[in-house]
Short mmCIF file of C-alpha atoms in Angstrom, two decimals:
data_model
loop_
_atom_site.label_atom_id
_atom_site.label_comp_id
_atom_site.label_asym_id
_atom_site.label_seq_id
_atom_site.Cartn_x
_atom_site.Cartn_y
_atom_site.Cartn_z
CA MET A 1 106.58 -18.28 205.31
CA ASP A 2 103.03 -17.03 205.57
CA PRO A 3 101.63 -18.04 209.00
CA ARG A 4 98.29 -18.82 207.36
CA SER A 5 99.95 -21.59 205.32
CA LEU A 6 101.52 -23.35 208.33
CA THR A 7 100.30 -26.71 209.52
CA PRO A 8 99.53 -27.15 213.23
CA ALA A 9 102.90 -28.90 213.74
CA LEU A 10 104.80 -26.05 212.10
CA ARG A 11 102.86 -23.48 214.13
CA ALA A 12 103.89 -25.32 217.29
CA LEU A 13 107.56 -25.35 216.20
CA ARG A 14 107.38 -21.64 215.37
CA LEU A 15 105.92 -20.89 218.79
CA CYS A 16 108.62 -22.97 220.46
CA LEU A 17 111.31 -21.00 218.62
CA HIS A 18 109.79 -17.72 219.81
CA LEU A 19 109.65 -18.97 223.39
CA LEU A 20 113.22 -20.26 223.21
CA MET A 21 114.48 -16.93 221.91
CA ALA A 22 112.55 -15.01 224.57
CA GLY A 23 113.77 -17.26 227.40
CA LEU A 24 117.42 -17.05 226.34
CA LEU A 25 117.19 -13.26 226.00
CA VAL A 26 115.78 -13.00 229.53
CA LEU A 27 118.58 -15.27 230.78
CA ALA A 28 121.22 -13.15 229.05
CA ALA A 29 119.73 -9.91 230.43
CA VAL A 30 119.58 -11.27 233.99
CA ARG A 31 123.10 -12.76 233.90
CA ALA A 32 124.65 -9.67 232.27
CA HIS A 33 124.83 -7.83 235.64
CA SER A 34 125.02 -4.51 233.78
CA ALA A 35 122.63 -1.96 232.34
CA ALA A 36 124.37 -2.15 228.96
CA GLY A 37 123.81 -5.91 228.76
CA THR A 38 120.14 -5.51 229.66
CA VAL A 39 119.68 -2.79 227.04
CA ALA A 40 121.44 -4.94 224.40
CA ALA A 41 119.16 -7.87 225.21
CA VAL A 42 116.07 -5.64 224.95
CA VAL A 43 117.28 -4.23 221.61
CA MET A 44 117.89 -7.72 220.24
CA GLY A 45 114.45 -8.81 221.40
CA ALA A 46 112.85 -5.80 219.67
CA VAL A 47 114.71 -6.55 216.40
CA TYR A 48 113.64 -10.20 216.58
CA ALA A 49 109.99 -9.28 217.27
CA ALA A 50 109.94 -6.77 214.42
CA GLY A 51 111.28 -9.34 211.95
CA SER A 52 108.76 -11.94 213.09
CA TYR A 53 105.83 -9.69 212.15
CA LEU A 54 107.16 -7.92 209.05
CA PRO A 55 105.58 -9.48 205.92
CA SER A 56 108.60 -8.55 203.77
CA VAL A 57 110.87 -10.77 205.87
CA ARG A 58 108.64 -13.78 205.13
CA SER A 59 108.25 -13.02 201.43
CA SER A 60 111.65 -11.64 200.34
CA ARG A 61 115.05 -13.31 200.64
CA ARG A 62 116.75 -9.90 200.48
CA ALA A 63 114.65 -8.48 203.33
CA ALA A 64 115.26 -11.64 205.36
CA ALA A 65 119.04 -11.34 204.82
CA VAL A 66 118.99 -7.69 205.96
CA TRP A 67 116.97 -8.57 209.05
CA LEU A 68 119.31 -11.45 209.93
CA ALA A 69 122.32 -9.15 209.51
CA VAL A 70 120.82 -6.59 211.93
CA LEU A 71 119.82 -9.35 214.35
CA GLY A 72 123.33 -10.83 214.15
CA ALA A 73 124.91 -7.45 214.80
CA THR A 74 122.82 -6.94 217.96
CA TRP A 75 123.70 -10.46 219.05
CA LEU A 76 127.42 -9.77 218.60
CA GLY A 77 127.01 -6.64 220.75
CA LEU A 78 125.26 -8.65 223.46
CA LEU A 79 127.90 -11.37 223.11
CA TRP A 80 130.60 -8.76 223.72
CA LEU A 81 128.91 -7.76 226.96
CA THR A 82 128.05 -11.20 228.40
CA PRO A 83 129.14 -14.76 227.63
CA GLU A 84 125.59 -15.98 228.38
CA ALA A 85 124.57 -14.65 224.97
CA LEU A 86 126.31 -17.58 223.26
CA TRP A 87 123.22 -19.73 223.97
CA LEU A 88 121.30 -17.51 221.55
CA ALA A 89 123.37 -19.02 218.76
CA PHE A 90 121.13 -22.08 218.72
CA PRO A 91 117.87 -20.31 217.67
CA LEU A 92 119.95 -18.18 215.29
CA TYR A 93 121.08 -21.37 213.53
CA PHE A 94 117.46 -22.27 212.75
CA LEU A 95 116.62 -18.78 211.53
CA GLN A 96 119.64 -18.68 209.20
CA LEU A 97 118.95 -22.16 207.81
CA HIS A 98 115.28 -21.37 207.28
CA LEU A 99 115.55 -17.90 205.70
CA LEU A 100 118.78 -18.04 203.66
CA PRO A 101 119.75 -20.10 200.61
CA THR A 102 121.54 -23.33 201.54
CA ARG A 103 125.08 -22.25 200.65
CA TRP A 104 124.74 -18.91 202.48
CA SER A 105 122.92 -20.43 205.46
CA LEU A 106 125.69 -23.00 206.05
CA ALA A 107 128.32 -20.25 205.94
CA ALA A 108 126.26 -18.12 208.36
CA VAL A 109 125.87 -21.06 210.76
CA ALA A 110 129.64 -21.68 210.69
CA LEU A 111 130.39 -17.99 211.40
CA THR A 112 127.83 -17.92 214.22
CA ALA A 113 129.35 -21.02 215.84
CA GLY A 114 132.84 -19.52 215.49
CA ALA A 115 131.72 -16.26 217.07
CA ALA A 116 130.15 -18.13 220.00
CA ILE A 117 133.37 -20.08 220.63
CA LEU A 118 135.62 -16.98 220.38
CA SER A 119 133.34 -15.02 222.70
CA TYR A 120 133.43 -17.74 225.32
CA VAL A 121 137.21 -17.87 225.17
CA GLY A 122 137.46 -14.07 225.07
CA HIS A 123 135.56 -13.73 228.33
CA GLY A 124 138.33 -15.68 230.08
CA ALA A 125 136.84 -19.15 230.22
CA ALA A 126 139.26 -22.05 230.47
CA LEU A 127 139.86 -23.98 227.29
CA ASN A 128 138.28 -27.45 227.29
CA PRO A 129 136.62 -29.71 224.71
CA GLY A 130 133.15 -28.56 225.77
CA VAL A 131 133.89 -25.02 224.62
CA PHE A 132 134.17 -26.27 221.04
CA ILE A 133 131.86 -29.25 221.13
CA GLY A 134 128.80 -27.38 222.45
CA PRO A 135 128.38 -24.75 219.70
CA LEU A 136 129.54 -27.12 216.95
CA LEU A 137 127.22 -29.92 218.08
CA GLY A 138 124.32 -27.46 218.26
CA ALA A 139 125.12 -26.28 214.73
CA ALA A 140 125.28 -29.86 213.45
CA VAL A 141 121.93 -30.74 215.05
CA ALA A 142 120.31 -27.63 213.58
CA VAL A 143 121.70 -28.31 210.10
CA ALA A 144 120.62 -31.96 210.17
CA THR A 145 117.14 -31.07 211.46
CA VAL A 146 116.45 -28.30 208.96
CA LEU A 147 117.91 -30.06 205.92
CA GLY A 148 116.09 -33.27 206.86
CA TYR A 149 112.82 -31.39 207.21
CA GLN A 150 113.35 -29.66 203.86
CA ALA A 151 113.97 -33.00 202.18
CA LEU A 152 110.80 -34.44 203.73
CA TYR A 153 108.86 -31.33 202.72
CA ARG A 154 110.03 -31.58 199.10
CA GLU A 155 109.08 -35.26 199.01
CA SER A 156 105.69 -34.46 200.52
CA GLU A 157 105.08 -31.73 197.94
CA ARG A 158 106.11 -34.09 195.14
CA ARG A 159 103.67 -36.71 196.39
CA ARG A 160 100.94 -34.09 196.76
CA ARG A 161 101.43 -32.95 193.16
CA LEU A 162 101.42 -36.57 191.96
CA ILE A 163 98.17 -37.22 193.82
CA GLU A 164 96.59 -34.09 192.34
CA GLU A 165 97.71 -35.11 188.85
CA LEU A 166 96.34 -38.63 189.44
CA ILE A 167 92.99 -37.24 190.55
CA GLU A 168 92.85 -34.93 187.51
CA THR A 169 93.84 -37.78 185.20
CA ARG A 170 91.20 -40.07 186.67
CA ALA A 171 88.57 -37.36 186.23
CA GLU A 172 89.62 -36.79 182.61
CA LEU A 173 89.64 -40.55 181.98
CA ALA A 174 86.18 -40.92 183.50
CA ALA A 175 84.88 -38.06 181.35
CA ALA A 176 86.47 -39.57 178.24
CA GLU A 177 84.97 -42.97 179.03
CA ARG A 178 81.53 -41.43 179.57
CA HIS A 179 81.84 -39.56 176.26
CA ALA A 180 83.01 -42.70 174.45
CA GLY A 181 80.18 -44.69 176.02
CA THR A 182 77.65 -42.07 174.95
CA LEU A 183 78.92 -42.13 171.36
CA ALA A 184 78.95 -45.93 171.32
CA GLU A 185 75.39 -46.08 172.62
CA ARG A 186 74.26 -43.54 170.04
CA GLU A 187 75.84 -45.61 167.28
CA ARG A 188 74.27 -48.79 168.64
CA LEU A 189 70.80 -47.24 168.79
CA ALA A 190 71.20 -45.82 165.28
CA ARG A 191 72.24 -49.23 163.97
CA GLU A 192 69.40 -51.00 165.78
CA ILE A 193 66.77 -48.54 164.53
CA HIS A 194 68.10 -48.78 161.00
CA ASP A 195 68.38 -52.57 160.98
CA THR A 196 65.03 -53.28 162.66
CA LEU A 197 62.42 -50.52 162.63
CA ALA A 198 63.49 -48.80 159.42
CA GLN A 199 63.93 -52.04 157.52
CA GLY A 200 60.64 -53.39 158.85
CA LEU A 201 58.73 -50.24 157.87
CA SER A 202 60.38 -50.31 154.45
CA SER A 203 59.27 -53.94 153.97
CA ILE A 204 55.73 -53.10 155.10
CA GLN A 205 55.60 -50.26 152.57
CA LEU A 206 56.77 -52.54 149.75
CA LEU A 207 54.23 -55.23 150.67
CA LEU A 208 51.40 -52.69 150.80
CA ARG A 209 52.44 -51.29 147.43
CA ALA A 210 52.41 -54.83 145.98
CA ALA A 211 48.97 -55.39 147.50
CA GLU A 212 47.71 -52.16 145.88
CA ARG A 213 48.81 -53.36 142.48
CA VAL A 214 46.90 -56.65 142.67
CA LEU A 215 43.66 -55.20 144.09
CA PRO A 216 40.85 -54.19 141.73
CA PRO A 217 40.55 -50.41 141.40
CA ASP A 218 37.08 -50.44 142.94
CA SER A 219 38.05 -52.60 145.91
CA PRO A 220 36.89 -51.09 149.24
CA ALA A 221 40.23 -52.12 150.80
CA ALA A 222 42.29 -49.99 148.38
CA GLY A 223 41.78 -46.81 150.37
CA HIS A 224 42.77 -48.48 153.63
CA ILE A 225 45.87 -49.97 152.06
CA GLY A 226 46.84 -46.60 150.59
CA ARG A 227 46.51 -44.90 153.98
CA ALA A 228 48.47 -47.71 155.64
CA ARG A 229 51.23 -47.33 153.05
CA GLU A 230 51.38 -43.56 153.65
CA ALA A 231 51.54 -44.12 157.42
CA ALA A 232 54.38 -46.63 156.93
CA GLN A 233 56.18 -44.14 154.70
CA ASP A 234 55.79 -41.33 157.26
CA ASN A 235 57.06 -43.55 160.07
CA LEU A 236 59.97 -44.71 157.91
CA ALA A 237 60.96 -41.07 157.36
CA GLU A 238 60.70 -40.47 161.13
CA ALA A 239 62.86 -43.52 161.86
CA ARG A 240 65.48 -42.28 159.42
CA ARG A 241 65.39 -38.88 161.12
CA PHE A 242 66.11 -40.60 164.44
CA VAL A 243 69.03 -42.45 162.86
CA ARG A 244 70.48 -39.20 161.50
CA ALA A 245 70.07 -37.52 164.91
CA LEU A 246 71.93 -40.38 166.60
CA SER A 247 74.78 -40.41 164.09
CA PRO A 248 78.30 -39.40 165.27
CA PRO A 249 79.01 -35.65 165.58
CA ASP A 250 81.52 -35.92 162.72
CA LEU A 251 78.63 -36.80 160.37
CA GLU A 252 76.09 -34.31 161.68
CA HIS A 253 77.15 -31.40 159.47
CA GLY A 254 78.07 -33.10 156.21
CA SER A 255 78.53 -36.27 154.26
CA LEU A 256 80.93 -39.12 154.89
CA ALA A 257 83.29 -37.68 152.26
CA ALA A 258 83.32 -34.32 154.05
CA ALA A 259 84.03 -35.98 157.40
CA LEU A 260 86.89 -37.99 155.88
CA GLU A 261 88.29 -34.86 154.25
CA ARG A 262 88.31 -33.10 157.63
CA LEU A 263 90.52 -35.91 158.94
CA CYS A 264 93.07 -34.95 156.29
CA GLU A 265 93.28 -31.27 157.23
CA PRO A 266 96.82 -29.81 157.63
CA VAL A 267 98.45 -31.05 160.80
CA GLU A 268 98.51 -27.53 162.27
CA ALA A 269 94.71 -27.47 162.25
CA GLY A 270 93.96 -31.17 162.39
CA PRO A 271 92.84 -33.36 165.26
CA TYR A 272 96.26 -34.80 166.14
CA GLY A 273 98.06 -31.61 167.21
CA PRO A 274 100.92 -29.55 165.70
CA GLY A 275 103.68 -31.61 164.15
CA ALA A 276 102.03 -34.87 165.18
CA GLY A 277 101.41 -36.62 161.89
CA PRO A 278 102.11 -37.03 158.19
CA ARG A 279 100.73 -35.07 155.26
CA VAL A 280 97.41 -36.75 154.42
CA ARG A 281 95.47 -36.59 151.13
CA PHE A 282 91.86 -37.62 150.55
CA SER A 283 90.22 -38.62 147.28
CA VAL A 284 86.89 -40.04 146.11
CA SER A 285 86.60 -42.55 143.27
CA GLY A 286 83.43 -43.43 141.40
CA THR A 287 79.96 -41.96 141.71
CA PRO A 288 79.08 -41.21 145.34
CA ALA A 289 75.96 -42.96 146.58
CA GLU A 290 73.90 -42.33 149.70
CA LEU A 291 74.92 -44.85 152.34
CA PRO A 292 73.01 -46.05 155.39
CA THR A 293 74.14 -44.44 158.63
CA PRO A 294 75.74 -47.66 160.00
CA TYR A 295 77.90 -47.82 156.86
CA GLU A 296 78.99 -44.21 157.23
CA VAL A 297 79.72 -44.68 160.94
CA ALA A 298 81.76 -47.84 160.33
CA LEU A 299 83.81 -46.33 157.50
CA LEU A 300 84.48 -43.12 159.44
CA ARG A 301 85.52 -44.96 162.60
CA ILE A 302 87.81 -47.33 160.67
CA ALA A 303 89.42 -44.37 158.88
CA GLN A 304 89.93 -42.54 162.18
CA SER A 305 91.49 -45.59 163.81
CA ALA A 306 93.73 -46.42 160.85
CA LEU A 307 94.96 -42.82 160.61
CA ALA A 308 95.52 -42.71 164.38
CA ASN A 309 97.67 -45.86 164.10
CA THR A 310 99.62 -44.18 161.30
CA VAL A 311 100.25 -41.09 163.43
CA ARG A 312 101.22 -42.99 166.58
CA HIS A 313 103.21 -45.92 165.24
CA ALA A 314 104.13 -45.64 161.55
CA ALA A 315 106.44 -42.57 161.60
CA ALA A 316 105.12 -41.90 158.08
CA SER A 317 105.67 -38.74 156.07
CA ARG A 318 102.67 -39.24 153.74
CA ALA A 319 99.32 -41.00 153.91
CA GLU A 320 96.31 -41.26 151.61
CA ILE A 321 92.65 -42.03 152.25
CA THR A 322 90.58 -43.15 149.27
CA LEU A 323 86.81 -43.71 149.28
CA SER A 324 85.70 -45.72 146.24
CA PHE A 325 82.11 -46.28 145.11
CA MET A 326 81.62 -49.28 142.80
CA ASP A 327 78.56 -50.97 141.35
CA ALA A 328 77.94 -53.32 144.28
CA SER A 329 80.26 -52.16 147.06
CA VAL A 330 81.97 -49.21 148.71
CA THR A 331 85.68 -49.44 149.59
CA LEU A 332 87.87 -47.44 151.93
CA ASP A 333 91.67 -47.55 151.62
CA VAL A 334 94.16 -45.97 154.05
CA VAL A 335 97.77 -46.18 152.81
CA ASP A 336 100.95 -44.75 154.38
CA ASP A 337 104.71 -44.89 153.69
CA GLY A 338 105.70 -45.58 157.28
CA ARG A 339 107.84 -48.23 158.89
CA GLY A 340 105.29 -51.01 158.44
CA PHE A 341 104.92 -54.17 160.54
CA ASP A 342 104.14 -57.85 160.38
CA PRO A 343 100.31 -58.22 160.37
CA ALA A 344 100.61 -61.81 161.62
CA SER A 345 102.13 -60.57 164.88
CA VAL A 346 99.22 -58.26 165.75
CA ARG A 347 97.31 -59.16 168.90
CA PRO A 348 94.18 -57.57 170.40
CA SER A 349 95.00 -54.27 172.09
CA SER A 350 95.60 -54.78 175.81
CA ASP A 351 94.51 -51.23 176.64
CA GLY A 352 91.11 -51.56 175.03
CA GLY A 353 92.03 -49.43 172.06
CA PHE A 354 90.31 -49.64 168.69
CA GLY A 355 93.00 -51.77 167.01
CA LEU A 356 93.01 -53.89 163.86
CA PRO A 357 90.88 -56.72 165.34
CA ALA A 358 88.19 -54.21 166.33
CA MET A 359 88.23 -52.64 162.85
CA ARG A 360 87.88 -56.09 161.30
CA SER A 361 84.96 -56.89 163.61
CA ARG A 362 83.16 -53.66 162.67
CA ALA A 363 83.55 -54.36 158.93
CA GLU A 364 82.44 -57.99 159.21
CA SER A 365 79.37 -57.01 161.25
CA LEU A 366 78.09 -55.27 158.10
CA GLY A 367 78.93 -58.20 155.85
CA GLY A 368 82.13 -56.61 154.57
CA THR A 369 85.78 -57.62 154.37
CA PHE A 370 88.83 -56.12 156.03
CA THR A 371 92.41 -56.61 154.87
CA VAL A 372 95.83 -55.31 155.95
CA GLU A 373 98.91 -55.39 153.75
CA SER A 374 102.19 -54.41 155.38
CA ALA A 375 105.81 -55.41 155.85
CA PRO A 376 108.69 -53.92 157.85
CA ASP A 377 109.97 -50.69 156.20
CA GLN A 378 107.44 -51.01 153.36
CA GLY A 379 104.46 -49.01 154.61
CA THR A 380 100.94 -50.17 155.40
CA ALA A 381 97.70 -50.44 153.44
CA VAL A 382 94.36 -50.93 155.22
CA ALA A 383 91.33 -51.74 153.04
CA VAL A 384 87.71 -52.32 153.97
CA SER A 385 84.96 -53.23 151.49
CA LEU A 386 81.25 -53.16 152.31
CA PRO A 387 78.52 -54.46 149.99
CA LEU A 388 76.11 -51.73 148.95
CA PRO A 389 72.55 -52.37 150.16
CA ALA A 390 69.76 -52.66 147.67
CA GLY A 391 68.64 -49.28 146.40
CA ALA A 392 71.85 -47.45 147.30
#
């Protein structure tokens, strides 16, 4: 483990392990009562210090296994020379459990405990329960401590990842809500400008034109009325430019028909992702007429929502969007061959989604009608009809 990634608690534990190893090595060297034992203790200390500072030991399981094998060999040599070396088994347990895979570390701990017991007996100590209980109890404590810490660490990492994902999701949701709010406000302003300023200027222009027709040709007011009518016409054009600028991005670079056709692009290139939806076809019926921006926005949004419902819920293989222009109305139909549902059971969306009630409300706000025909296993047909405004 990279020392730079350790928490203060882990740094303290690492330091305690170093101090424990150093103290036990000094104890073994002092109690060895021989030059060979002292040299073996010094050699083991040098091997331990080298492994503690080699980056490869911290980053590679293979290098760590080689280092532990060399360290274990020097410990066995010291154990052969003095029984005091058996106390070094305890820090070795932690090293083996920390650096080796679980199945290999448990086997290494068992072999280390066995070697400590055999060495103690081999040096002529009397057999008693403490000879076996001491090393085995130390091994059990080490295993429980390390495995418990690893379990807590994994749980902590899982929680940390969940928190990071939650923060990212909240940020994405906030961005999506801001974007949706911006689009909704743009649509609202476009609708308000169209329904108030543009309509008012259009009425003023018509009234001024009617006044021009009834005035005598030589009337001194005719020129003023003509200039007023031109000013109203210029401001009406400016208001319509504002409405177009505030229209949804889908309508910025083409007509309503073009925007609806883009919704029906092949799934591989469409807005719902690869393999996410049915094959969709778009068609136009009748003679296309220029529609006010609120009409285009409403029809586009209803088509998007209806097609999204088809993709998410209908499990349909085919769908069709039809835009029909008639003498006094414009109609949009979205039909699929999916599983269908009972329209009477539909309730307002609890997650704030643009469901059927919201589509109905948008259509009725423009004086139109909204109908849904569906039944289980018989597909779904969504139809909206809006009356064409005068002059369309």
